[in-house]
Short mmCIF file of C-alpha atoms in Angstrom, two decimals:
data_model
loop_
_atom_site.label_atom_id
_atom_site.label_comp_id
_atom_site.label_asym_id
_atom_site.label_seq_id
_atom_site.Cartn_x
_atom_site.Cartn_y
_atom_site.Cartn_z
CA UNK A 1 80.13 89.75 202.95
CA UNK A 2 76.69 88.97 203.31
CA UNK A 3 74.86 92.21 202.59
CA UNK A 4 76.41 92.47 198.91
CA UNK A 5 75.53 88.58 198.33
CA UNK A 6 71.92 89.23 199.50
CA UNK A 7 71.69 92.04 197.22
CA UNK A 8 72.82 90.39 194.66
CA UNK A 9 70.32 87.60 194.85
CA UNK A 10 67.70 90.10 195.31
CA UNK A 11 68.19 91.90 192.17
CA UNK A 12 68.81 88.62 190.51
CA UNK A 13 65.39 87.36 191.92
CA UNK A 14 63.81 90.50 190.99
CA UNK A 15 65.01 90.48 187.38
CA UNK A 16 63.58 86.91 186.79
CA UNK A 17 60.38 87.11 188.75
CA UNK A 18 58.92 90.44 188.01
CA UNK A 19 58.44 90.26 184.17
CA UNK A 20 56.57 87.10 184.81
CA UNK A 21 54.31 88.63 187.39
CA UNK A 22 53.64 91.79 185.03
CA UNK A 23 53.17 89.38 181.97
CA UNK A 24 50.29 87.45 183.95
CA UNK A 25 48.49 91.01 185.23
CA UNK A 26 45.69 92.00 183.00
CA UNK A 27 45.53 95.83 184.52
CA UNK A 28 48.46 97.20 182.77
CA UNK A 29 46.35 97.25 179.42
CA UNK A 30 43.75 99.16 181.24
CA UNK A 31 46.26 101.58 183.11
CA UNK A 32 49.30 102.07 180.58
CA UNK A 33 50.53 105.08 182.57
CA UNK A 34 50.59 103.28 185.85
CA UNK A 35 52.18 100.19 184.18
CA UNK A 36 54.84 102.43 182.93
CA UNK A 37 55.89 103.76 186.55
CA UNK A 38 55.71 100.22 187.88
CA UNK A 39 58.13 99.11 185.05
CA UNK A 40 60.56 101.84 185.93
CA UNK A 41 60.58 101.07 189.57
CA UNK A 42 61.20 97.38 189.14
CA UNK A 43 64.06 98.32 186.88
CA UNK A 44 65.38 101.09 189.09
CA UNK A 45 65.22 98.41 192.06
CA UNK A 46 67.29 95.89 190.10
CA UNK A 47 69.91 98.60 188.99
CA UNK A 48 70.07 99.82 192.59
CA UNK A 49 70.53 96.33 194.10
CA UNK A 50 73.55 96.07 191.59
CA UNK A 51 74.77 99.35 192.47
CA UNK A 52 74.47 98.93 196.30
CA UNK A 53 76.21 95.33 195.89
CA UNK A 54 79.24 97.21 193.93
CA UNK A 55 79.81 99.74 196.51
CA UNK A 56 79.77 97.37 199.41
CA UNK A 57 81.88 94.75 197.79
CA UNK A 58 84.46 97.59 196.84
CA UNK A 59 84.31 98.66 200.65
CA UNK A 60 85.07 94.92 201.45
CA UNK A 61 87.78 94.65 199.10
CA UNK A 62 89.61 98.10 199.46
CA UNK A 63 90.31 99.55 202.96
CA UNK A 64 90.72 103.02 201.11
CA UNK A 65 87.09 102.80 199.90
CA UNK A 66 85.90 101.47 203.34
CA UNK A 67 87.16 104.53 205.00
CA UNK A 68 85.56 107.10 202.67
CA UNK A 69 82.32 105.06 202.84
CA UNK A 70 82.21 104.89 206.67
CA UNK A 71 83.97 107.89 207.63
CA UNK A 72 80.82 109.65 209.03
CA UNK A 73 79.57 106.26 210.63
CA UNK A 74 79.32 105.99 214.25
CA UNK A 75 81.35 103.37 216.06
CA UNK A 76 80.22 99.77 215.42
CA UNK A 77 78.69 100.32 212.11
CA UNK A 78 81.33 98.69 209.99
CA UNK A 79 81.78 95.63 212.32
CA UNK A 80 77.91 95.18 211.77
CA UNK A 81 78.51 94.71 208.28
CA UNK A 82 81.15 91.86 208.74
CA UNK A 83 83.52 92.79 205.97
CA UNK A 84 86.39 91.59 207.50
CA UNK A 85 90.00 92.67 207.03
CA UNK A 86 89.92 92.09 203.38
CA UNK A 87 87.19 90.83 201.36
CA UNK A 88 89.31 88.65 199.09
CA UNK A 89 89.13 87.79 195.44
CA UNK A 90 85.32 87.48 195.55
CA UNK A 91 84.67 90.84 196.84
CA UNK A 92 87.42 92.48 194.15
CA UNK A 93 85.79 90.26 191.35
CA UNK A 94 82.37 91.29 192.22
CA UNK A 95 82.92 94.80 192.71
CA UNK A 96 84.92 95.10 189.08
CA UNK A 97 82.36 92.95 187.46
CA UNK A 98 79.51 95.24 188.85
CA UNK A 99 81.62 98.55 188.12
CA UNK A 100 82.37 97.19 184.52
CA UNK A 101 78.42 96.67 184.15
CA UNK A 102 77.51 100.06 185.25
CA UNK A 103 80.07 101.66 183.00
CA UNK A 104 78.66 99.34 180.20
CA UNK A 105 75.33 100.49 180.84
CA UNK A 106 76.46 104.39 180.71
CA UNK A 107 78.30 103.92 177.39
CA UNK A 108 75.09 102.08 175.64
CA UNK A 109 72.88 105.17 176.92
CA UNK A 110 75.29 107.78 175.74
CA UNK A 111 75.46 105.85 172.27
CA UNK A 112 71.75 105.44 172.15
CA UNK A 113 71.14 109.15 172.91
CA UNK A 114 73.88 110.38 170.35
CA UNK A 115 72.41 108.09 167.75
CA UNK A 116 69.03 109.28 168.30
CA UNK A 117 70.07 113.00 168.05
CA UNK A 118 71.96 112.15 164.60
CA UNK A 119 68.81 110.38 163.37
CA UNK A 120 66.75 113.70 164.36
CA UNK A 121 69.49 116.04 162.93
CA UNK A 122 69.19 113.87 159.49
CA UNK A 123 65.62 113.78 159.19
CA UNK A 124 65.23 117.46 160.04
CA UNK A 125 67.76 118.20 157.09
CA UNK A 126 65.84 115.82 155.02
CA UNK A 127 62.52 117.69 155.94
CA UNK A 128 63.82 120.96 155.03
CA UNK A 129 64.56 119.46 151.48
CA UNK A 130 61.20 117.90 151.21
CA UNK A 131 59.24 120.87 152.55
CA UNK A 132 61.24 123.99 152.75
CA UNK A 133 60.52 127.23 154.39
CA UNK A 134 58.14 129.57 152.42
CA UNK A 135 59.44 133.13 151.69
CA UNK A 136 59.06 135.24 154.76
CA UNK A 137 58.68 132.22 157.03
CA UNK A 138 60.30 132.39 160.65
CA UNK A 139 62.64 129.58 160.94
CA UNK A 140 62.75 129.81 164.80
CA UNK A 141 58.76 129.28 164.72
CA UNK A 142 58.64 126.61 162.00
CA UNK A 143 59.06 123.73 164.63
CA UNK A 144 55.34 124.26 165.72
CA UNK A 145 53.85 123.99 162.57
CA UNK A 146 52.37 120.79 160.77
CA UNK A 147 54.37 119.71 158.14
CA UNK A 148 52.56 118.05 155.10
CA UNK A 149 54.68 115.90 152.59
CA UNK A 150 53.84 114.47 149.39
CA UNK A 151 53.65 110.80 149.71
CA UNK A 152 51.45 107.94 148.32
CA UNK A 153 51.77 105.86 151.74
CA UNK A 154 49.57 106.92 154.54
CA UNK A 155 51.96 108.06 157.41
CA UNK A 156 52.16 110.58 160.20
CA UNK A 157 55.03 110.70 162.86
CA UNK A 158 56.29 113.13 165.30
CA UNK A 159 59.80 114.38 164.93
CA UNK A 160 61.16 115.25 168.64
CA UNK A 161 63.57 117.82 169.40
CA UNK A 162 63.81 121.28 170.84
CA UNK A 163 61.33 122.40 168.06
CA UNK A 164 58.93 119.19 167.59
CA UNK A 165 57.01 118.62 164.34
CA UNK A 166 54.18 116.48 163.42
CA UNK A 167 54.90 115.40 159.84
CA UNK A 168 51.76 114.11 157.78
CA UNK A 169 51.78 112.64 154.13
CA UNK A 170 49.18 113.91 151.54
CA UNK A 171 48.12 110.19 151.55
CA UNK A 172 47.19 110.53 155.32
CA UNK A 173 45.32 113.66 154.74
CA UNK A 174 43.16 111.63 152.42
CA UNK A 175 42.33 108.82 154.82
CA UNK A 176 42.07 110.96 157.86
CA UNK A 177 38.29 112.24 158.26
CA UNK A 178 36.78 115.10 160.47
CA UNK A 179 38.77 115.10 163.88
CA UNK A 180 40.92 112.28 163.12
CA UNK A 181 43.76 114.18 162.11
CA UNK A 182 43.56 116.17 165.65
CA UNK A 183 43.47 112.80 167.19
CA UNK A 184 46.75 111.81 165.70
CA UNK A 185 48.31 115.17 166.88
CA UNK A 186 47.12 114.74 170.30
CA UNK A 187 48.60 111.17 170.13
CA UNK A 188 51.91 112.42 168.98
CA UNK A 189 51.73 115.27 171.80
CA UNK A 190 51.39 112.89 174.19
CA UNK A 191 54.40 111.26 173.45
CA UNK A 192 56.30 114.64 173.59
CA UNK A 193 54.74 115.68 176.64
CA UNK A 194 55.44 112.47 178.82
CA UNK A 195 59.19 112.31 177.19
CA UNK A 196 58.52 108.74 176.15
CA UNK A 197 61.43 108.93 173.83
CA UNK A 198 63.67 108.97 177.10
CA UNK A 199 61.98 105.76 178.39
CA UNK A 200 62.69 104.22 174.93
CA UNK A 201 66.38 105.32 174.93
CA UNK A 202 66.91 103.85 178.43
CA UNK A 203 65.17 100.48 177.61
CA UNK A 204 66.94 100.02 174.24
CA UNK A 205 70.28 100.89 175.97
CA UNK A 206 69.75 98.15 178.81
CA UNK A 207 68.45 95.54 176.53
CA UNK A 208 71.06 96.00 174.13
CA UNK A 209 73.78 96.03 176.55
CA UNK A 210 72.41 92.85 178.65
CA UNK A 211 70.29 91.05 176.05
CA UNK A 212 70.32 87.82 178.61
CA UNK A 213 68.77 89.67 181.51
CA UNK A 214 64.94 88.90 181.30
CA UNK A 215 63.82 92.13 183.24
CA UNK A 216 65.55 94.53 180.38
CA UNK A 217 64.25 92.51 177.42
CA UNK A 218 60.71 92.70 178.75
CA UNK A 219 61.29 96.26 179.85
CA UNK A 220 62.29 97.33 176.31
CA UNK A 221 59.37 95.27 174.73
CA UNK A 222 56.89 96.86 177.10
CA UNK A 223 57.88 100.38 176.89
CA UNK A 224 57.28 100.23 173.26
CA UNK A 225 53.77 98.73 173.73
CA UNK A 226 52.87 100.99 177.07
CA UNK A 227 54.11 104.45 175.47
CA UNK A 228 51.36 103.62 172.60
CA UNK A 229 48.77 102.88 174.81
CA UNK A 230 49.34 105.79 177.01
CA UNK A 231 49.30 108.02 174.11
CA UNK A 232 46.14 106.27 172.76
CA UNK A 233 44.52 107.31 176.11
CA UNK A 234 45.73 110.87 175.74
CA UNK A 235 43.91 111.15 172.18
CA UNK A 236 40.69 109.27 173.39
CA UNK A 237 40.31 111.43 176.38
CA UNK A 238 40.01 114.51 173.74
CA UNK A 239 38.59 113.07 170.80
CA UNK A 240 36.92 109.79 171.82
CA UNK A 241 38.04 106.09 171.36
CA UNK A 242 36.37 105.41 167.88
CA UNK A 243 37.98 108.62 166.39
CA UNK A 244 41.84 107.42 167.37
CA UNK A 245 40.76 103.78 166.50
CA UNK A 246 39.65 104.91 162.91
CA UNK A 247 42.82 106.97 162.64
CA UNK A 248 44.92 104.10 163.18
CA UNK A 249 42.88 101.86 160.80
CA UNK A 250 43.26 104.52 158.31
CA UNK A 251 46.98 104.73 158.93
CA UNK A 252 47.38 101.14 158.55
CA UNK A 253 45.23 99.27 156.62
CA UNK A 254 47.24 99.03 153.59
CA UNK A 255 50.22 97.43 155.85
CA UNK A 256 48.74 93.99 156.39
CA UNK A 257 48.38 94.57 160.31
CA UNK A 258 44.92 93.64 160.12
CA UNK A 259 44.90 90.56 158.12
CA UNK A 260 45.01 86.86 159.18
CA UNK A 261 49.13 86.60 158.88
CA UNK A 262 51.52 87.47 161.47
CA UNK A 263 52.36 91.15 160.89
CA UNK A 264 55.54 93.13 161.92
CA UNK A 265 53.25 95.43 163.58
CA UNK A 266 51.17 93.38 166.03
CA UNK A 267 50.47 96.14 168.50
CA UNK A 268 48.55 98.27 166.13
CA UNK A 269 45.63 95.70 166.02
CA UNK A 270 45.81 95.14 169.51
CA UNK A 271 45.45 99.04 169.92
CA UNK A 272 42.61 99.31 167.92
CA UNK A 273 40.89 95.96 169.90
CA UNK A 274 41.60 97.70 173.23
CA UNK A 275 40.21 101.22 172.04
CA UNK A 276 36.83 99.62 170.58
CA UNK A 277 36.50 97.20 173.75
CA UNK A 278 36.30 100.26 175.96
CA UNK A 279 37.20 98.30 179.22
CA UNK A 280 36.56 100.63 182.30
CA UNK A 281 39.80 102.19 184.12
CA UNK A 282 40.66 100.87 187.48
CA UNK A 283 39.37 102.76 190.51
CA UNK A 284 41.26 105.81 191.72
CA UNK A 285 41.92 104.29 194.86
CA UNK A 286 43.56 100.89 193.19
CA UNK A 287 45.55 102.95 190.78
CA UNK A 288 47.01 104.90 193.74
CA UNK A 289 47.65 101.86 195.80
CA UNK A 290 49.59 100.45 192.81
CA UNK A 291 51.31 103.45 192.42
CA UNK A 292 52.42 103.53 196.11
CA UNK A 293 53.39 99.93 196.14
CA UNK A 294 55.69 100.28 192.75
CA UNK A 295 57.22 103.13 194.73
CA UNK A 296 58.17 100.79 197.78
CA UNK A 297 59.80 98.55 195.22
CA UNK A 298 63.34 100.45 195.32
CA UNK A 299 63.21 100.87 198.93
CA UNK A 300 63.65 97.36 199.44
CA UNK A 301 67.37 97.07 198.37
CA UNK A 302 67.87 100.29 200.50
CA UNK A 303 66.50 98.74 203.44
CA UNK A 304 68.73 95.45 202.87
CA UNK A 305 71.77 97.73 202.51
CA UNK A 306 71.19 99.97 205.72
CA UNK A 307 69.44 97.30 207.95
CA UNK A 308 72.90 96.31 209.51
CA UNK A 309 74.17 99.77 210.32
CA UNK A 310 70.77 100.88 211.67
CA UNK A 311 70.52 97.73 213.89
CA UNK A 312 74.05 98.54 215.25
CA UNK A 313 72.99 102.10 216.08
CA UNK A 314 70.04 101.09 217.75
#
């Protein structure tokens, strides 16, 4: 039972220490796409630790599970894991608790996806009421259009789905000058092409299901911040940092986000500051190194889980 316990300990340490280490790093703001990948690998490693511990605990608790798990394993591999004749109540409790956590995670994710789809359907229906199709307009091709709504509040948002739409209010059109509207469109298309909505669904499901786990709470907060920075970079590469910064100011200057008092959207002012400061990107070699190291993180629990069996074979 040492391997399941080691995996639990490894997952717990990763869940506690990884958010602290990433919070101290300065490079994620300069390379949000790499930071998104690092976060996904860290969370994947934590989940993999718990999943492997669940499987091995179940193998220790029930002989039927052990027989199926090690059915094709060479002689001596089962003995290398020291599972014993029965794992006892500790193994049963661990396996059931982790299985329950996995089912709860799946249920939260399913709920999040279904609620997001319901919101999209509601928003789409409201959009058709406020901006109905013109006579002769093809409904199948209407999803690619830019939808303009009458409104006194400057706003622009991307409505995801099978036929995504960029919705802009008339007040926003009055604020956005020159290529700023194109920059906003590029920003929202960056979200759609990178499927940032799925990252947000997963992070919300984990943080909502396990609010006391530090890595999941930090994962949700960082996903909201980093996806916006990544989309800003997509737009700035096409239209320049100043253009997208001015577009952000135009859309948000009436919302108090740039004032001296705390704002409900603190990331907006940080995004504008980042765009105007124009900090240089990391070198290609360092980006590659960070990506490679992050990819190896989920391999650590695999090595821990497979090491006894590999040692027995060799």
